[in-house]
PDB file of C-alpha atoms in Angstrom:
ATOM      1  CA  UNK A  15       0.100   0.008  -0.225  1.00 57.00           C
ATOM      2  CA  UNK A  16       0.986   3.660  -0.213  1.00 71.00           C
ATOM      3  CA  UNK A  17       0.671   6.550   2.403  1.00 87.00           C
ATOM      4  CA  UNK A  18       1.365  10.251   1.338  1.00 92.00           C
ATOM      5  CA  UNK A  19       1.181  12.971   4.048  1.00 94.00           C
ATOM      6  CA  UNK A  20       1.312  16.579   3.114  1.00 96.00           C
ATOM      7  CA  UNK A  21       0.158  19.647   5.124  1.00 97.00           C
ATOM      8  CA  UNK A  22      -3.295  20.757   3.832  1.00 96.00           C
ATOM      9  CA  UNK A  23      -3.001  24.244   3.603  1.00 97.00           C
ATOM     10  CA  UNK A  24       0.039  26.928   3.488  1.00 98.00           C
ATOM     11  CA  UNK A  25       0.116  30.490   3.138  1.00 97.00           C
ATOM     12  CA  UNK A  26       2.993  32.989   2.591  1.00 97.00           C
ATOM     13  CA  UNK A  27       3.324  36.435   0.739  1.00 97.00           C
ATOM     14  CA  UNK A  28       4.601  37.552  -2.320  1.00 97.00           C
ATOM     15  CA  UNK A  29       8.388  37.464  -2.517  1.00 97.00           C
ATOM     16  CA  UNK A  30       9.038  34.874   0.279  1.00 97.00           C
ATOM     17  CA  UNK A  31      10.332  31.579   0.398  1.00 97.00           C
ATOM     18  CA  UNK A  32       8.119  28.562   1.234  1.00 98.00           C
ATOM     19  CA  UNK A  33       8.861  24.646   1.720  1.00 98.00           C
ATOM     20  CA  UNK A  34       6.306  22.268   1.207  1.00 98.00           C
ATOM     21  CA  UNK A  35       6.909  19.006   3.076  1.00 97.00           C
ATOM     22  CA  UNK A  36       6.020  15.352   2.079  1.00 96.00           C
ATOM     23  CA  UNK A  37       6.433  12.167   3.589  1.00 96.00           C
ATOM     24  CA  UNK A  38       5.669   8.843   2.128  1.00 93.00           C
ATOM     25  CA  UNK A  39       5.460   5.081   2.296  1.00 89.00           C
ATOM     26  CA  UNK A  40       5.099   3.121  -0.559  1.00 81.00           C
ATOM     27  CA  UNK A  41       5.888  -0.778  -1.281  1.00 78.00           C
ATOM     28  CA  UNK A  42       8.177   0.188  -4.207  1.00 79.00           C
ATOM     29  CA  UNK A  43       9.863   2.899  -5.159  1.00 82.00           C
ATOM     30  CA  UNK A  44      10.958   4.594  -8.426  1.00 81.00           C
ATOM     31  CA  UNK A  45      11.343   8.290  -8.162  1.00 88.00           C
ATOM     32  CA  UNK A  46       9.084  11.005  -6.699  1.00 92.00           C
ATOM     33  CA  UNK A  47       7.328  13.747  -9.080  1.00 94.00           C
ATOM     34  CA  UNK A  48       6.010  17.109  -7.838  1.00 96.00           C
ATOM     35  CA  UNK A  49       3.298  18.581  -9.946  1.00 97.00           C
ATOM     36  CA  UNK A  50       1.523  21.573  -9.763  1.00 97.00           C
ATOM     37  CA  UNK A  51      -2.380  21.920 -10.217  1.00 97.00           C
ATOM     38  CA  UNK A  52      -4.316  25.247 -10.258  1.00 96.00           C
ATOM     39  CA  UNK A  53      -8.039  24.896  -9.394  1.00 93.00           C
ATOM     40  CA  UNK A  54     -10.217  23.477 -12.131  1.00 90.00           C
ATOM     41  CA  UNK A  55      -7.070  22.933 -14.187  1.00 94.00           C
ATOM     42  CA  UNK A  56      -4.770  19.675 -15.156  1.00 95.00           C
ATOM     43  CA  UNK A  57      -1.984  18.961 -12.861  1.00 96.00           C
ATOM     44  CA  UNK A  58       1.778  20.210 -14.507  1.00 95.00           C
ATOM     45  CA  UNK A  59       5.075  18.526 -13.774  1.00 94.00           C
ATOM     46  CA  UNK A  60       7.512  20.453 -11.772  1.00 95.00           C
ATOM     47  CA  UNK A  61       9.976  18.173 -10.326  1.00 94.00           C
ATOM     48  CA  UNK A  62      11.308  14.757 -10.199  1.00 93.00           C
ATOM     49  CA  UNK A  63      13.922  13.231  -8.113  1.00 94.00           C
ATOM     50  CA  UNK A  64      14.968   9.498  -8.196  1.00 90.00           C
ATOM     51  CA  UNK A  65      18.497  10.182  -6.417  1.00 93.00           C
ATOM     52  CA  UNK A  66      18.827  11.566  -2.686  1.00 96.00           C
ATOM     53  CA  UNK A  67      19.559  15.457  -2.925  1.00 96.00           C
ATOM     54  CA  UNK A  68      18.211  18.853  -4.003  1.00 96.00           C
ATOM     55  CA  UNK A  69      17.207  19.103  -7.950  1.00 93.00           C
ATOM     56  CA  UNK A  70      17.314  22.856  -8.641  1.00 93.00           C
ATOM     57  CA  UNK A  71      14.862  24.302 -11.433  1.00 88.00           C
ATOM     58  CA  UNK A  72      14.786  28.131 -11.677  1.00 93.00           C
ATOM     59  CA  UNK A  73      12.817  29.534  -8.808  1.00 96.00           C
ATOM     60  CA  UNK A  74      11.571  25.868  -7.360  1.00 96.00           C
ATOM     61  CA  UNK A  75      13.879  22.911  -6.064  1.00 96.00           C
ATOM     62  CA  UNK A  76      12.862  19.769  -4.743  1.00 97.00           C
ATOM     63  CA  UNK A  77      14.781  17.391  -2.235  1.00 98.00           C
ATOM     64  CA  UNK A  78      14.732  13.831  -1.766  1.00 97.00           C
ATOM     65  CA  UNK A  79      15.777  11.591   1.145  1.00 96.00           C
ATOM     66  CA  UNK A  80      15.109   8.160   0.061  1.00 94.00           C
ATOM     67  CA  UNK A  81      15.950   6.493   3.452  1.00 93.00           C
ATOM     68  CA  UNK A  82      13.699   8.820   5.397  1.00 94.00           C
ATOM     69  CA  UNK A  83      10.782   8.679   2.865  1.00 94.00           C
ATOM     70  CA  UNK A  84      10.634  12.650   2.849  1.00 95.00           C
ATOM     71  CA  UNK A  85      10.606  15.037   0.226  1.00 97.00           C
ATOM     72  CA  UNK A  86       9.880  18.721  -0.092  1.00 98.00           C
ATOM     73  CA  UNK A  87       9.267  21.196  -2.684  1.00 98.00           C
ATOM     74  CA  UNK A  88      10.922  24.752  -2.177  1.00 98.00           C
ATOM     75  CA  UNK A  89       9.570  27.776  -3.879  1.00 97.00           C
ATOM     76  CA  UNK A  90      11.406  31.048  -3.766  1.00 97.00           C
ATOM     77  CA  UNK A  91      10.581  34.656  -4.964  1.00 97.00           C
ATOM     78  CA  UNK A  92       6.957  33.497  -4.527  1.00 97.00           C
ATOM     79  CA  UNK A  93       4.447  35.527  -6.866  1.00 97.00           C
ATOM     80  CA  UNK A  94       0.616  35.695  -6.969  1.00 96.00           C
ATOM     81  CA  UNK A  95       0.627  33.240  -9.782  1.00 96.00           C
ATOM     82  CA  UNK A  96       2.095  30.130  -7.639  1.00 98.00           C
ATOM     83  CA  UNK A  97      -1.219  30.125  -5.251  1.00 98.00           C
ATOM     84  CA  UNK A  98      -2.063  26.526  -6.442  1.00 98.00           C
ATOM     85  CA  UNK A  99      -2.013  23.008  -5.178  1.00 97.00           C
ATOM     86  CA  UNK A 100       1.183  21.288  -4.941  1.00 98.00           C
ATOM     87  CA  UNK A 101       0.800  17.217  -5.295  1.00 96.00           C
ATOM     88  CA  UNK A 102       3.642  14.744  -3.935  1.00 94.00           C
ATOM     89  CA  UNK A 103       3.535  11.895  -6.286  1.00 93.00           C
ATOM     90  CA  UNK A 104       6.015   8.647  -5.736  1.00 89.00           C
ATOM     91  CA  UNK A 105       6.120   6.225  -8.348  1.00 84.00           C
ATOM     92  CA  UNK A 106       6.120   3.077  -6.691  1.00 73.00           C
ATOM     93  CA  UNK A 107       7.981   1.062  -9.132  1.00 64.00           C
ATOM     94  CA  UNK A 108       4.952   0.523 -11.483  1.00 71.00           C
ATOM     95  CA  UNK A 109       3.325   2.592 -13.950  1.00 78.00           C
ATOM     96  CA  UNK A 110       1.103   4.699 -11.856  1.00 83.00           C
ATOM     97  CA  UNK A 111       1.721   8.088 -10.143  1.00 87.00           C
ATOM     98  CA  UNK A 112       0.038   7.803  -6.945  1.00 86.00           C
ATOM     99  CA  UNK A 113      -1.178  11.491  -5.682  1.00 90.00           C
ATOM    100  CA  UNK A 114      -1.757  12.748  -2.080  1.00 86.00           C
ATOM    101  CA  UNK A 115      -4.171  15.192  -1.304  1.00 90.00           C
ATOM    102  CA  UNK A 116      -1.576  18.044  -2.082  1.00 95.00           C
ATOM    103  CA  UNK A 117      -0.804  21.083  -0.295  1.00 97.00           C
ATOM    104  CA  UNK A 118      -3.234  24.397  -1.092  1.00 97.00           C
ATOM    105  CA  UNK A 119      -0.699  27.286  -1.082  1.00 98.00           C
ATOM    106  CA  UNK A 120      -1.921  30.753  -1.000  1.00 97.00           C
ATOM    107  CA  UNK A 121      -0.136  33.617  -1.655  1.00 97.00           C
ATOM    108  CA  UNK A 122      -1.017  37.101  -0.750  1.00 95.00           C
ATOM    109  CA  UNK A 123       0.461  40.487  -1.369  1.00 92.00           C
TER     110      UNK A 123
ATOM    111  CA  UNK B  11       5.516  22.772 -27.131  1.00 75.00           C
ATOM    112  CA  UNK B  12       3.475  19.515 -27.599  1.00 76.00           C
ATOM    113  CA  UNK B  13       0.364  18.883 -25.361  1.00 93.00           C
ATOM    114  CA  UNK B  14      -2.010  16.126 -24.974  1.00 96.00           C
ATOM    115  CA  UNK B  15      -5.470  16.962 -26.009  1.00 97.00           C
ATOM    116  CA  UNK B  16      -8.529  15.850 -24.837  1.00 97.00           C
ATOM    117  CA  UNK B  17     -12.185  15.852 -26.065  1.00 96.00           C
ATOM    118  CA  UNK B  18     -14.949  17.106 -25.267  1.00 96.00           C
ATOM    119  CA  UNK B  19     -14.044  19.562 -22.579  1.00 96.00           C
ATOM    120  CA  UNK B  20     -17.411  18.830 -20.706  1.00 97.00           C
ATOM    121  CA  UNK B  21     -19.749  15.871 -21.357  1.00 97.00           C
ATOM    122  CA  UNK B  22     -23.311  15.512 -19.939  1.00 97.00           C
ATOM    123  CA  UNK B  23     -24.816  12.264 -20.020  1.00 96.00           C
ATOM    124  CA  UNK B  24     -28.022  10.249 -18.675  1.00 97.00           C
ATOM    125  CA  UNK B  25     -27.221   7.419 -16.040  1.00 97.00           C
ATOM    126  CA  UNK B  26     -26.509   4.035 -17.554  1.00 97.00           C
ATOM    127  CA  UNK B  27     -25.561   5.583 -21.022  1.00 97.00           C
ATOM    128  CA  UNK B  28     -22.369   4.956 -22.312  1.00 97.00           C
ATOM    129  CA  UNK B  29     -19.467   7.718 -22.723  1.00 98.00           C
ATOM    130  CA  UNK B  30     -16.373   7.558 -24.425  1.00 97.00           C
ATOM    131  CA  UNK B  31     -14.044  10.009 -23.726  1.00 98.00           C
ATOM    132  CA  UNK B  32     -11.276  10.895 -26.360  1.00 97.00           C
ATOM    133  CA  UNK B  33      -7.257  11.580 -25.819  1.00 97.00           C
ATOM    134  CA  UNK B  34      -4.251  12.455 -28.332  1.00 97.00           C
ATOM    135  CA  UNK B  35      -1.330  11.782 -26.570  1.00 96.00           C
ATOM    136  CA  UNK B  36       1.830  13.886 -27.452  1.00 94.00           C
ATOM    137  CA  UNK B  37       2.971  12.315 -30.644  1.00 91.00           C
ATOM    138  CA  UNK B  38       6.369  10.696 -29.814  1.00 89.00           C
ATOM    139  CA  UNK B  39       4.957   9.097 -26.438  1.00 91.00           C
ATOM    140  CA  UNK B  40       4.473   5.910 -26.005  1.00 90.00           C
ATOM    141  CA  UNK B  41       3.073   5.521 -22.233  1.00 91.00           C
ATOM    142  CA  UNK B  42      -0.313   6.526 -21.653  1.00 94.00           C
ATOM    143  CA  UNK B  43      -2.707   6.959 -18.599  1.00 95.00           C
ATOM    144  CA  UNK B  44      -6.077   7.810 -17.541  1.00 97.00           C
ATOM    145  CA  UNK B  45      -6.790   9.599 -14.221  1.00 97.00           C
ATOM    146  CA  UNK B  46      -9.799  10.833 -12.417  1.00 97.00           C
ATOM    147  CA  UNK B  47     -10.481  13.520 -10.263  1.00 97.00           C
ATOM    148  CA  UNK B  48     -13.716  13.959  -8.495  1.00 96.00           C
ATOM    149  CA  UNK B  49     -14.636  17.428  -7.348  1.00 94.00           C
ATOM    150  CA  UNK B  50     -12.822  18.342  -4.196  1.00 91.00           C
ATOM    151  CA  UNK B  51     -10.716  15.424  -4.104  1.00 93.00           C
ATOM    152  CA  UNK B  52      -7.437  13.785  -5.094  1.00 93.00           C
ATOM    153  CA  UNK B  53      -6.289  12.356  -8.396  1.00 95.00           C
ATOM    154  CA  UNK B  54      -6.815   8.888  -8.580  1.00 95.00           C
ATOM    155  CA  UNK B  55      -4.971   6.577 -10.826  1.00 94.00           C
ATOM    156  CA  UNK B  56      -7.469   4.346 -12.951  1.00 96.00           C
ATOM    157  CA  UNK B  57      -5.286   2.686 -16.188  1.00 96.00           C
ATOM    158  CA  UNK B  58      -1.968   2.727 -17.684  1.00 93.00           C
ATOM    159  CA  UNK B  59      -1.520   1.414 -21.330  1.00 93.00           C
ATOM    160  CA  UNK B  60       1.694   0.203 -23.357  1.00 91.00           C
ATOM    161  CA  UNK B  61       2.410  -1.348 -26.761  1.00 89.00           C
ATOM    162  CA  UNK B  62      -1.564  -1.752 -27.072  1.00 90.00           C
ATOM    163  CA  UNK B  63      -2.223  -3.468 -23.722  1.00 93.00           C
ATOM    164  CA  UNK B  64      -3.067  -2.592 -20.083  1.00 94.00           C
ATOM    165  CA  UNK B  65      -0.031  -2.364 -18.088  1.00 92.00           C
ATOM    166  CA  UNK B  66      -1.723  -1.565 -14.697  1.00 91.00           C
ATOM    167  CA  UNK B  67      -4.816  -0.630 -13.574  1.00 93.00           C
ATOM    168  CA  UNK B  68      -6.593  -0.021 -10.064  1.00 93.00           C
ATOM    169  CA  UNK B  69      -9.449  -0.869  -8.270  1.00 94.00           C
ATOM    170  CA  UNK B  70     -11.389   1.882  -9.547  1.00 95.00           C
ATOM    171  CA  UNK B  71     -10.728   0.221 -13.130  1.00 97.00           C
ATOM    172  CA  UNK B  72     -13.673  -2.513 -13.199  1.00 95.00           C
ATOM    173  CA  UNK B  73     -15.490  -4.143 -16.017  1.00 95.00           C
ATOM    174  CA  UNK B  74     -17.189  -1.013 -16.715  1.00 96.00           C
ATOM    175  CA  UNK B  75     -14.289   0.682 -17.854  1.00 97.00           C
ATOM    176  CA  UNK B  76     -12.031  -0.119 -21.208  1.00 97.00           C
ATOM    177  CA  UNK B  77      -9.422   1.486 -22.798  1.00 97.00           C
ATOM    178  CA  UNK B  78      -8.660   1.394 -26.684  1.00 95.00           C
ATOM    179  CA  UNK B  79      -5.923   2.982 -28.957  1.00 92.00           C
ATOM    180  CA  UNK B  80      -8.233   2.389 -32.210  1.00 86.00           C
ATOM    181  CA  UNK B  81      -5.365   4.143 -34.340  1.00 87.00           C
ATOM    182  CA  UNK B  82      -1.938   5.880 -34.156  1.00 79.00           C
ATOM    183  CA  UNK B  83      -2.907   8.981 -32.422  1.00 88.00           C
ATOM    184  CA  UNK B  84      -6.318   8.198 -30.338  1.00 93.00           C
ATOM    185  CA  UNK B  85      -6.482   6.946 -26.742  1.00 96.00           C
ATOM    186  CA  UNK B  86      -9.927   6.528 -25.339  1.00 97.00           C
ATOM    187  CA  UNK B  87     -11.833   5.840 -22.307  1.00 98.00           C
ATOM    188  CA  UNK B  88     -15.261   3.975 -22.296  1.00 98.00           C
ATOM    189  CA  UNK B  89     -17.479   4.221 -19.414  1.00 97.00           C
ATOM    190  CA  UNK B  90     -19.960   1.464 -20.349  1.00 95.00           C
ATOM    191  CA  UNK B  91     -23.166   2.131 -17.917  1.00 94.00           C
ATOM    192  CA  UNK B  92     -22.325   5.346 -15.939  1.00 96.00           C
ATOM    193  CA  UNK B  93     -23.067   6.051 -12.491  1.00 96.00           C
ATOM    194  CA  UNK B  94     -23.755   9.074 -10.752  1.00 96.00           C
ATOM    195  CA  UNK B  95     -20.613   8.377  -9.137  1.00 96.00           C
ATOM    196  CA  UNK B  96     -18.907   8.492 -12.483  1.00 97.00           C
ATOM    197  CA  UNK B  97     -19.228  12.334 -12.284  1.00 98.00           C
ATOM    198  CA  UNK B  98     -15.687  13.815 -11.782  1.00 98.00           C
ATOM    199  CA  UNK B  99     -13.085  15.134 -14.121  1.00 98.00           C
ATOM    200  CA  UNK B 100     -10.985  12.447 -16.171  1.00 98.00           C
ATOM    201  CA  UNK B 101      -7.457  13.266 -17.522  1.00 98.00           C
ATOM    202  CA  UNK B 102      -5.349  11.706 -19.931  1.00 97.00           C
ATOM    203  CA  UNK B 103      -1.891  11.650 -19.633  1.00 96.00           C
ATOM    204  CA  UNK B 104       1.208  10.556 -21.851  1.00 94.00           C
ATOM    205  CA  UNK B 105       4.817   9.949 -21.025  1.00 92.00           C
ATOM    206  CA  UNK B 106       7.988   8.875 -23.232  1.00 87.00           C
ATOM    207  CA  UNK B 107      10.994   6.869 -22.589  1.00 71.00           C
ATOM    208  CA  UNK B 108       9.577   5.030 -19.710  1.00 75.00           C
ATOM    209  CA  UNK B 109       7.201   4.761 -16.860  1.00 74.00           C
ATOM    210  CA  UNK B 110       9.476   6.969 -14.645  1.00 77.00           C
ATOM    211  CA  UNK B 111       9.307   9.800 -17.130  1.00 86.00           C
ATOM    212  CA  UNK B 112       7.236  12.904 -16.219  1.00 90.00           C
ATOM    213  CA  UNK B 113       3.611  12.273 -17.192  1.00 92.00           C
ATOM    214  CA  UNK B 114       1.961  14.826 -19.467  1.00 94.00           C
ATOM    215  CA  UNK B 115      -1.483  15.836 -18.273  1.00 96.00           C
ATOM    216  CA  UNK B 116      -4.441  16.699 -20.890  1.00 97.00           C
ATOM    217  CA  UNK B 117      -6.824  19.551 -19.753  1.00 96.00           C
ATOM    218  CA  UNK B 118      -9.364  16.911 -18.991  1.00 97.00           C
ATOM    219  CA  UNK B 119     -12.947  16.055 -19.487  1.00 98.00           C
ATOM    220  CA  UNK B 120     -15.653  17.127 -17.031  1.00 97.00           C
ATOM    221  CA  UNK B 121     -18.151  14.268 -16.938  1.00 98.00           C
ATOM    222  CA  UNK B 122     -21.830  14.962 -15.196  1.00 97.00           C
ATOM    223  CA  UNK B 123     -23.714  12.194 -14.882  1.00 97.00           C
ATOM    224  CA  UNK B 124     -27.686  13.027 -14.412  1.00 96.00           C
TER     225      UNK B 124
END
């Protein structure tokens, strides 16, 4: 089985930095994806980690610790358009992405 | 940038009717997926498809569901006898190069069962 845990909601202000944590337990593991989903829209791919460590991609970075079953998404220089849900999705050595309920981030001015 | 396209964007159907949701994956992708998202809930995996056969399916994907790749470009999800609880947003996704590659999602079809 699988269990994915993220905070339900977070708030931050424009220009700030926010870290969204994700812990997971899966029966197999083949990497972890982060997706962004604006309300009423499709998930869009942000990042992928398969090895331990930090992957940086512009304003967004993602970190993985396989031994701890832990990942985080770091968003820098927050903008209003970053208000969305952020979905942690481990790939458990199969084909499916198993999504958690996601973290809804609200960015205010 | 290539994208996954889905039609229709919104489908309204009477309970018990059959419905076919259509998807055109990114052209050089070989791995295809369907997910659904009931309003206010998380995205749920339905089925994955590769080399003209189902690779994996979830418990949700029961006998009322089927998938098909009728030609070189389309990928369809059929729901045979729709139920009220099938009302959801259905997302098609595709990836290239392997199961561990990013999956790119279409804009979805909102299915409303009356």
